C-alpha positions as a LaTeX table, in Angstrom:
\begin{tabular}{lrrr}
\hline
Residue & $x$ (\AA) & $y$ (\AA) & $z$ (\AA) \\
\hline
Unk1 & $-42.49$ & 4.14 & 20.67 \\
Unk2 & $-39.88$ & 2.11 & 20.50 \\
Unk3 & $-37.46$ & 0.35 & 23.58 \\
Unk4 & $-34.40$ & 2.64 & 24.27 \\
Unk5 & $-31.06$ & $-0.15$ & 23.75 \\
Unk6 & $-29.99$ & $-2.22$ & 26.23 \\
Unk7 & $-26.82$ & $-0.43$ & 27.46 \\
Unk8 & $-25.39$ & $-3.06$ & 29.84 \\
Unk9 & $-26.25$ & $-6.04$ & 26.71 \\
Unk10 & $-24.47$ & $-3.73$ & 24.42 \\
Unk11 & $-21.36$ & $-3.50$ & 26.89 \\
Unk12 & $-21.66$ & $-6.86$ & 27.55 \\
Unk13 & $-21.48$ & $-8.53$ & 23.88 \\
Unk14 & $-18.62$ & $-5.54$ & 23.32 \\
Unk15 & $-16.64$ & $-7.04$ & 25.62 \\
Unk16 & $-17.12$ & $-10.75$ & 24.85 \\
Unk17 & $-16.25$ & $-10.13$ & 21.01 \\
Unk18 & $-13.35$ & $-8.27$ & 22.86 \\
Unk19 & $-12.23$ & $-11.11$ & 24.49 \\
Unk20 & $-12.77$ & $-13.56$ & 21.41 \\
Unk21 & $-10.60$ & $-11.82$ & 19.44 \\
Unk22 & $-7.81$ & $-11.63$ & 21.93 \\
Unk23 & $-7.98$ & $-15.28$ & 22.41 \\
Unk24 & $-8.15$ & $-15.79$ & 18.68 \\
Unk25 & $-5.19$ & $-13.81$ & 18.03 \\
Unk26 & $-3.14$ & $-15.53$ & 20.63 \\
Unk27 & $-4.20$ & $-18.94$ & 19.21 \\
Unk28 & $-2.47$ & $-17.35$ & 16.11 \\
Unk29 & 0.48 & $-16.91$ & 17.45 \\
Unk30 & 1.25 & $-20.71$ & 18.10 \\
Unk31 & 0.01 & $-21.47$ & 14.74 \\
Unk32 & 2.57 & $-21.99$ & 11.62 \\
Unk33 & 2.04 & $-22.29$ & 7.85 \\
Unk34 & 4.96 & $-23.38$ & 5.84 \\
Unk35 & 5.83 & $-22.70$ & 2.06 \\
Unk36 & 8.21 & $-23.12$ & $-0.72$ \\
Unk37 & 9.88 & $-21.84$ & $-3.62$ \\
Unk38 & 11.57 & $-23.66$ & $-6.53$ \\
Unk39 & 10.60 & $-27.07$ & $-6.49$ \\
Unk40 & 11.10 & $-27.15$ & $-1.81$ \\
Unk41 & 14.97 & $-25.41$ & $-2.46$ \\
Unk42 & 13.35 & $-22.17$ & $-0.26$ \\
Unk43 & 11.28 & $-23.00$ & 2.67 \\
Unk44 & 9.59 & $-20.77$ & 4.68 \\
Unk45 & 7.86 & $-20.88$ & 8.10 \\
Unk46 & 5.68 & $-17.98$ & 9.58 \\
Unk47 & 3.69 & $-18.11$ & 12.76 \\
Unk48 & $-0.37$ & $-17.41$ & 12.17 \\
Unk49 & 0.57 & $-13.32$ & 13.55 \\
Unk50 & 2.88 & $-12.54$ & 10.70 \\
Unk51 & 6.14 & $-13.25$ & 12.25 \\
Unk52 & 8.99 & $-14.76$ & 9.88 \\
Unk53 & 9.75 & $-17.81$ & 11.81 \\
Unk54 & 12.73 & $-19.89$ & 9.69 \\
Unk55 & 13.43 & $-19.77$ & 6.17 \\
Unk56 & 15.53 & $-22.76$ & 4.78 \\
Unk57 & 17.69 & $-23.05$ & 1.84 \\
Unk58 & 18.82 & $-26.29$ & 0.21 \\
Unk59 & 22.54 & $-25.73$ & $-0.58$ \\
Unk60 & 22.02 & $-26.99$ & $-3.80$ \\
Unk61 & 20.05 & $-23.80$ & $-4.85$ \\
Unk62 & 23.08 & $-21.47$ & $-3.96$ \\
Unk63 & 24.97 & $-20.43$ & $-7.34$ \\
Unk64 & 27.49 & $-18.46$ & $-6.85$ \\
Unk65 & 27.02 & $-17.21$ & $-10.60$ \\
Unk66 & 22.91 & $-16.76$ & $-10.42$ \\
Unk67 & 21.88 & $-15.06$ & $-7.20$ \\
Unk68 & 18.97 & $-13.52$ & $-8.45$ \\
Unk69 & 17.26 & $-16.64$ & $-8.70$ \\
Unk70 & 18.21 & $-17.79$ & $-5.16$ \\
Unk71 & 16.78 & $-14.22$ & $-4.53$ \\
Unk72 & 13.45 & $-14.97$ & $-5.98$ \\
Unk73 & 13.22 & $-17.98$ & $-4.51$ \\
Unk74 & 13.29 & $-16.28$ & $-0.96$ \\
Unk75 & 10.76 & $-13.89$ & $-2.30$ \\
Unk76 & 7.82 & $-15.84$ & $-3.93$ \\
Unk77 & 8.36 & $-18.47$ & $-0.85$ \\
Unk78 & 7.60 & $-15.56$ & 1.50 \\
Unk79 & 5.43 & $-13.85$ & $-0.10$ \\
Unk80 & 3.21 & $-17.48$ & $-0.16$ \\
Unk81 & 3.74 & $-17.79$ & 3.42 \\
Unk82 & 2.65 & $-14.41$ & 3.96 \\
Unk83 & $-0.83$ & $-15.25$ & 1.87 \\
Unk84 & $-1.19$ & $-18.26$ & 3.86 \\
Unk85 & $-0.85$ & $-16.55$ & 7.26 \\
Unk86 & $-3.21$ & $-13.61$ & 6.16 \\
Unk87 & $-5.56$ & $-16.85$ & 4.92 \\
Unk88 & $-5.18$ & $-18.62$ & 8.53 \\
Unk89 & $-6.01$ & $-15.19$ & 10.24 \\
Unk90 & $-9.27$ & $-14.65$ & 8.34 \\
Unk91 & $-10.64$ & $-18.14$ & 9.59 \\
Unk92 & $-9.72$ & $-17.63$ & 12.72 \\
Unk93 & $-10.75$ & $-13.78$ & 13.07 \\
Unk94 & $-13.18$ & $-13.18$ & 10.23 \\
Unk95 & $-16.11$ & $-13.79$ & 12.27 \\
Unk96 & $-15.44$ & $-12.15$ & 15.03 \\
Unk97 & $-17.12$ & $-8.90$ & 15.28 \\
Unk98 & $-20.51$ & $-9.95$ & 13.28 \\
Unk99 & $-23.55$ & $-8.91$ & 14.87 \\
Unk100 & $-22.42$ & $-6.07$ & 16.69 \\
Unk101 & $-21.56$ & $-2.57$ & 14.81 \\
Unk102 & $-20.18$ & $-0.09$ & 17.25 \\
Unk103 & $-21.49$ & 2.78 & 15.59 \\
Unk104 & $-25.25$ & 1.51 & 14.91 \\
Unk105 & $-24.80$ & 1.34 & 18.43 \\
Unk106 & $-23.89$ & 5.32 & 19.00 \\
Unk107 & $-26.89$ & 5.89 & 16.85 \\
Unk108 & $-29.49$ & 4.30 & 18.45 \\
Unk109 & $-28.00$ & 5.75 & 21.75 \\
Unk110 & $-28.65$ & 9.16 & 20.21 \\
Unk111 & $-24.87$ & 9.71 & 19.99 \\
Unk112 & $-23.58$ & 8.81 & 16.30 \\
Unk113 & $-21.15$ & 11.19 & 14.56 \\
Unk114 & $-19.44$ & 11.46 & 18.01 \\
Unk115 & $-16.34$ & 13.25 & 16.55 \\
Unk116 & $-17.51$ & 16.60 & 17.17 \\
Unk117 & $-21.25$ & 16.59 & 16.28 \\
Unk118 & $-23.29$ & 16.90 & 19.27 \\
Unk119 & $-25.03$ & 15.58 & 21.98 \\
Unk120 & $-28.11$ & 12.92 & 22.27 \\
Unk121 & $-30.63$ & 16.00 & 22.50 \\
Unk122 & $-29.04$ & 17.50 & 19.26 \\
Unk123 & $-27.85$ & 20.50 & 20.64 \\
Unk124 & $-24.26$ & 21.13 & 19.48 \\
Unk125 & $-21.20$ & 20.28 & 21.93 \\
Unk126 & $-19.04$ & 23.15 & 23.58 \\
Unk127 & $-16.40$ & 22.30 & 21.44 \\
Unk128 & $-18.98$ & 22.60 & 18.06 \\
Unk129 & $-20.26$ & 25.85 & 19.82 \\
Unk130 & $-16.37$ & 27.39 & 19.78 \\
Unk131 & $-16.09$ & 26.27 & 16.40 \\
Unk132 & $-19.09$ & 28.33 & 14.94 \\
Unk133 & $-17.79$ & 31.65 & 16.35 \\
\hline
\end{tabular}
């Protein structure tokens, strides 16, 4: 027969990967990736969360008579900032949470599909009970 789970170890490495991840993603927050557009005429600066930090614009990329490609500029510099950032979080975060799956956990606790299924004996929930009548 095999061992029930270890509740309290369960809890436990929940709330360590918890506390991992909020430590990682305030570590992100002080972090910055820069990019450019058009040769370094656009610069951008964005913290590791996603936050628009400074963008920079040499003036001798303004033309009065081409906007649109000052406009691009601003775009394809943020938009590589914005790949950057996403890159920096998935270093820092991406292993955070490996190991433990919350709802192999519910399982082997007799309690998976605990949106309205039942409870660890199988018999159906008051709630599944009103539902059938």
């Amino acid at each position: 027969m095999p061992q029930p789970p270890n509740l309290q170890n369960m809890l436990r490495q929940a709330q360590e990967m918890m506390a991992a991840q909020q430590q990682a993603q305030e570590a992100l927050k002080a972090e910055r990736v820069e990019a450019s557009a058009g040769g370094g005429m656009v610069k951008v600066v964005m913290t590791g969360d996603m936050h628009l930090e400074s963008i920079a614009i040499d003036p001798d990329a303004v033309d009065p008579e081409d906007v649109e490609m000052l406009q691009d500029m601003v775009v394809a510099a943020v938009n590589e900032a914005v790949r950057s950032a996403q890159e920096l979080q998935e270093s820092k975060l991406g292993g955070l949470g490996e190991g433990f799956d919350p709802m192999s956990a519910l399982d082997a606790l007799g309690m998976g599909g605990l949106g309205g299924g039942g409870t660890p004996g199988g018999q159906p929930n008051r709630a599944a009970r009103r539902k059938k009548k």
